[in-house]
Coordinates of C-alpha atoms and ligand atoms in Angstrom, one line a residue:
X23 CA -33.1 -19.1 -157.1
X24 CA -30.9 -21.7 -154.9
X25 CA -30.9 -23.7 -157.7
X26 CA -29.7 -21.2 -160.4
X27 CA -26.5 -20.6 -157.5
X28 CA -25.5 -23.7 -157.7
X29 CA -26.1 -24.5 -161.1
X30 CA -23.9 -21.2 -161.9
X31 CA -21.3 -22.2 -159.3
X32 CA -21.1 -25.5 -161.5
X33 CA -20.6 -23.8 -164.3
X34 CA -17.9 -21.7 -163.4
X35 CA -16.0 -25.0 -161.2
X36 CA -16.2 -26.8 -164.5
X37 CA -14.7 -23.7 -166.8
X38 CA -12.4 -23.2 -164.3
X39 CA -11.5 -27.0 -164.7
X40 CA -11.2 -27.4 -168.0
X41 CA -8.7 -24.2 -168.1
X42 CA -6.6 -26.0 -165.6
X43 CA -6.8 -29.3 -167.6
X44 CA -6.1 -27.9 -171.1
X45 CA -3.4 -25.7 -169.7
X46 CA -1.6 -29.1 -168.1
X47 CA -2.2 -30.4 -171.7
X48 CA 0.3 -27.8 -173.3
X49 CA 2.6 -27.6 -170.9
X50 CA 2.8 -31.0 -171.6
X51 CA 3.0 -31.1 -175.2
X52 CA 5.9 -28.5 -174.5
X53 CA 7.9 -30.7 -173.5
X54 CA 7.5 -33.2 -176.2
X55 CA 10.6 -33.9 -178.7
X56 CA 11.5 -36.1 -181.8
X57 CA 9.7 -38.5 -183.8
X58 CA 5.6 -37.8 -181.2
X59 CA 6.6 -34.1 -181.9
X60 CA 7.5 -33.9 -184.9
X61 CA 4.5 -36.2 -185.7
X62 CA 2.5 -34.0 -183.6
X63 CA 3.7 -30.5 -185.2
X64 CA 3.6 -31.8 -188.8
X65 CA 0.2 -33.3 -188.3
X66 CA -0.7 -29.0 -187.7
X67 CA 0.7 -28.1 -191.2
X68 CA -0.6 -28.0 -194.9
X69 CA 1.7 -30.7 -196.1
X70 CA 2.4 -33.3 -193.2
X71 CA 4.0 -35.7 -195.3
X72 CA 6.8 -32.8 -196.9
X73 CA 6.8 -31.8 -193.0
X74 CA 7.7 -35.2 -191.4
X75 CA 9.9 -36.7 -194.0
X76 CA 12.3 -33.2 -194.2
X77 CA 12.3 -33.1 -190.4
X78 CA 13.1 -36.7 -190.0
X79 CA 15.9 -36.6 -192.7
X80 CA 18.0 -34.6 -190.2
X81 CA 19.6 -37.1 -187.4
X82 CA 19.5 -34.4 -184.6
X83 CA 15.8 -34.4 -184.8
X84 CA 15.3 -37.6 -183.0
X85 CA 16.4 -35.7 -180.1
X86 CA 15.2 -31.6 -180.8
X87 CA 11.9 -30.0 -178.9
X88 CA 10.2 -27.7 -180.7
X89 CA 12.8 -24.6 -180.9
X90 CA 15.4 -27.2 -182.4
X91 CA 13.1 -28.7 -184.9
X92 CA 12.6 -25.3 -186.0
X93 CA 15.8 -24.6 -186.2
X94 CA 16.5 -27.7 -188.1
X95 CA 13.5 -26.2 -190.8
X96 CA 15.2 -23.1 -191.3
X97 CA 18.4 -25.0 -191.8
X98 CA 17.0 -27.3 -194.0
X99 CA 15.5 -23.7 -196.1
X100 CA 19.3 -22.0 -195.9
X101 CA 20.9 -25.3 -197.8
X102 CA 18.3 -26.1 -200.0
X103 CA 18.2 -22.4 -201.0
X104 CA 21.6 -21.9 -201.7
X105 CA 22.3 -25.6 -203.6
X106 CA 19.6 -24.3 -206.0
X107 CA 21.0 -20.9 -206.5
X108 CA 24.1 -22.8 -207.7
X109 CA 21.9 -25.3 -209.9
X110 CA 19.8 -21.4 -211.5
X111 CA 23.1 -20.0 -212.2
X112 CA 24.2 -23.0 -214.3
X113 CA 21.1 -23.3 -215.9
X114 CA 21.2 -19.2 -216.6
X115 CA 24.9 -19.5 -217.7
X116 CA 23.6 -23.0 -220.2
X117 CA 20.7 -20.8 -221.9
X118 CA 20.5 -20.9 -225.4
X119 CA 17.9 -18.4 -226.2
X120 CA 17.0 -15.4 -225.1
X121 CA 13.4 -16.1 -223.9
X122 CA 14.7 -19.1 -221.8
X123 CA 17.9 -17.0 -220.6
X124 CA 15.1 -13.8 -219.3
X125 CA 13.4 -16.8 -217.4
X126 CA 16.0 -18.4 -215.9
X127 CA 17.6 -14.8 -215.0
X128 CA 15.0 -14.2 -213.3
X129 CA 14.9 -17.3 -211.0
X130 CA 18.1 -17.2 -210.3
X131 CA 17.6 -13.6 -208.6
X132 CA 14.4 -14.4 -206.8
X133 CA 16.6 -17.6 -205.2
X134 CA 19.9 -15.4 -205.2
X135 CA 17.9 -13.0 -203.1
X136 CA 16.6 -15.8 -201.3
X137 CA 19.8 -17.2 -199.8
X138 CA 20.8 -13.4 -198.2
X139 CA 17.1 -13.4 -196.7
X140 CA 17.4 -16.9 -195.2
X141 CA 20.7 -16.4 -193.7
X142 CA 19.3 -13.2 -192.1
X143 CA 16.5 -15.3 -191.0
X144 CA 18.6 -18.1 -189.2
X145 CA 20.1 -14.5 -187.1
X146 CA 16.6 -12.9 -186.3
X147 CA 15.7 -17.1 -184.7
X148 CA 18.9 -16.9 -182.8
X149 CA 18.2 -13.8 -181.3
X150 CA 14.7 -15.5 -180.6
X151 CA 13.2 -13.1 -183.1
X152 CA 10.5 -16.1 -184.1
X153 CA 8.4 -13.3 -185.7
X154 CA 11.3 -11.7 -187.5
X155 CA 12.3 -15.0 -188.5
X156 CA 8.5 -16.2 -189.7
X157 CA 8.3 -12.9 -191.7
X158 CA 11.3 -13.8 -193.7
X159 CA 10.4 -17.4 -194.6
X160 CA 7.3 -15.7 -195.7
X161 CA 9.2 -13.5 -198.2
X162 CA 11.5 -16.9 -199.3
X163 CA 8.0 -19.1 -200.0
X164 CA 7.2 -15.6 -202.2
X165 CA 10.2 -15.7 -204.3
X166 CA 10.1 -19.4 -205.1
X167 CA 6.8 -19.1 -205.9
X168 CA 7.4 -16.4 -208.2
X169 CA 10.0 -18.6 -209.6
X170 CA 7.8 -21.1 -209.6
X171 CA 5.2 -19.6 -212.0
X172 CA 7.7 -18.8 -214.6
X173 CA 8.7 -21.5 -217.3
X174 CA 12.0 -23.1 -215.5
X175 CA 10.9 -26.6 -216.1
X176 CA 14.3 -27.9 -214.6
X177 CA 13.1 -26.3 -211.1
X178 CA 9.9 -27.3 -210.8
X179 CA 10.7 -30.4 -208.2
X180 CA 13.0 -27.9 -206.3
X181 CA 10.4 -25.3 -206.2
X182 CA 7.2 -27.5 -205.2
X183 CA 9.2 -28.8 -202.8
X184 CA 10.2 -25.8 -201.3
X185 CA 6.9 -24.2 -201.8
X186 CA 5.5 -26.9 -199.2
X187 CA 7.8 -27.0 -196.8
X188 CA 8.4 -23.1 -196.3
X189 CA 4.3 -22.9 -195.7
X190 CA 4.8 -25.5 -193.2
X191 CA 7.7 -24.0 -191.8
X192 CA 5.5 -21.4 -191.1
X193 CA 2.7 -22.9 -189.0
X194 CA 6.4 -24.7 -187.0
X195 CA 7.7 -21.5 -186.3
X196 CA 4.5 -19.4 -185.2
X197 CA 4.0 -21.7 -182.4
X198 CA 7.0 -20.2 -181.0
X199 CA 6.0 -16.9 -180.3
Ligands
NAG250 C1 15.2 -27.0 -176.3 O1 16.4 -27.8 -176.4 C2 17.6 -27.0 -176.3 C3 18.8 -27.9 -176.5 O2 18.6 -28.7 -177.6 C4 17.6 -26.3 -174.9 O3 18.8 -25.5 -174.9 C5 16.4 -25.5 -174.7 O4 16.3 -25.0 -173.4 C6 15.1 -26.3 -175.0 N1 14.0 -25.5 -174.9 C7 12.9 -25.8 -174.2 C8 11.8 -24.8 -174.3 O5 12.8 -26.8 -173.5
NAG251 C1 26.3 -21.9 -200.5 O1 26.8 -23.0 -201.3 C2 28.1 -22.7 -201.8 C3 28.4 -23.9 -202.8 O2 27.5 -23.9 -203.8 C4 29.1 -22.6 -200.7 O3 30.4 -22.4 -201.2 C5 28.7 -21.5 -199.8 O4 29.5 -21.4 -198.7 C6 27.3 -21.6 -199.4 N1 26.9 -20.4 -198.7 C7 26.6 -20.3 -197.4 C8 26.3 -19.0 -196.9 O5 26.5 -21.3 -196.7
NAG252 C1 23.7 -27.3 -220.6 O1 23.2 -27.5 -221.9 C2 23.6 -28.7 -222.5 C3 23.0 -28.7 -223.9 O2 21.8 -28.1 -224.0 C4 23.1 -29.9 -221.7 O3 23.5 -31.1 -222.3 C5 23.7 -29.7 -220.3 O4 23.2 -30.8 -219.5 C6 23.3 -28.4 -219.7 N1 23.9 -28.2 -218.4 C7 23.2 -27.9 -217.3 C8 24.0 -27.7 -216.1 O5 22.0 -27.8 -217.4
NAG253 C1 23.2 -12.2 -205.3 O1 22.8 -11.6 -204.1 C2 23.7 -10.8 -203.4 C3 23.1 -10.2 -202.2 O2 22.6 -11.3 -201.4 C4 24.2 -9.7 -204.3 O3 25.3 -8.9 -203.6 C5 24.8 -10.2 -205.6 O4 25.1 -9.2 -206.5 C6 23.7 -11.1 -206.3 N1 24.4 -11.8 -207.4 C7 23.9 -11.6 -208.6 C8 24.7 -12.2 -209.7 O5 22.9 -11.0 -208.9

């Protein structure tokens, strides 16, 4: 019986430590920032490699914690959103056949309705809306891939690309909330 007390006390010092332990471990992590985190968060995502090298293209990310390299994500999502609207509508405007024309129309509004929701989306994070902000880059990795499954050859880089990194961006931006 003694020994059942003690072995049960033993149990409960040792979850009690480990709690403590693993708690210090993310408060640590918290207050990690550039290249370890952004190795660290990307390492979490579906597509580390998209992850790191679109994170570490932007200079202030040397330098951002984890709210500013999500930030820099949804930033990165805004301008790479609206440069390919731009690059649909010239391609829509260049059509030469109807069948091509319907498919390129139709990109260009799922990335036209894109740019609104993304813009919307860099609002909801400034508020610190994280889940408002995660829902819409949710609906943005829809439309592309809706684009992406439609014959718009000229978009398929644009779109993979984006595909990745909006999943990733994701998995970044849930650990905020
Ligand atoms: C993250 O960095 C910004 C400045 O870049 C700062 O205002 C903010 O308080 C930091 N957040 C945390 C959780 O440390
Ligand atoms: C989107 O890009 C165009 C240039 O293609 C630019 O004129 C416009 O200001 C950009 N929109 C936003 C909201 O940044
Ligand atoms: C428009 O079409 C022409 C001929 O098909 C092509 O040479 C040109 O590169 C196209 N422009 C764009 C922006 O795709
Ligand atoms: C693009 O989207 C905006 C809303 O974000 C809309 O007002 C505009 O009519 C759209 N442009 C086209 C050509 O569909």
């Amino acid at each position: 019986m003694a020994m059942k007390v003690v072995s049960s006390c033993l149990l409960v010092i040792s979850v009690v430590l480990s709690i403590l332990l693993s708690s210090h471990h993310f408060a640590k992590a918290d207050n990690e920032i550039g290249k370890p985190l952004i190795t660290k968060t990307c390492t979490q995502t579906d597509f580390p490699d998209v992850c790191t090298s679109i994170s570490e293209s932007d200079p202030h990310s040397s330098s951002a914690n984890l709210t500013g390299l999500s930030r820099i994500g949804l930033e990165f999502t805004a301008a790479k959103v609206n440069e390919t609207t731009a690059e649909a509508y010239k391609l829509l405007i260049n059509a030469t056949e109807y069948y091509q024309w319907s498919m390129r129309s139709a990109c260009f509004q799922e990335y036209n309705s894109s740019v609104h929701q993304v813009y919307k989306g860099l609002e909801y994070f400034d508020q610190q809306k994280y889940h408002k902000a995660n829902e819409i880059v949710f609906l943005v990795n829809g439309e592309i891939h809706t684009c992406s499954v439609r014959d718009v050859p000229e978009l398929t880089g644009t779109n993979t690309l984006l595909s990745k990194f909006t999943t990733d961006l994701q998995t970044i931006l849930h650990q905020l909330y």
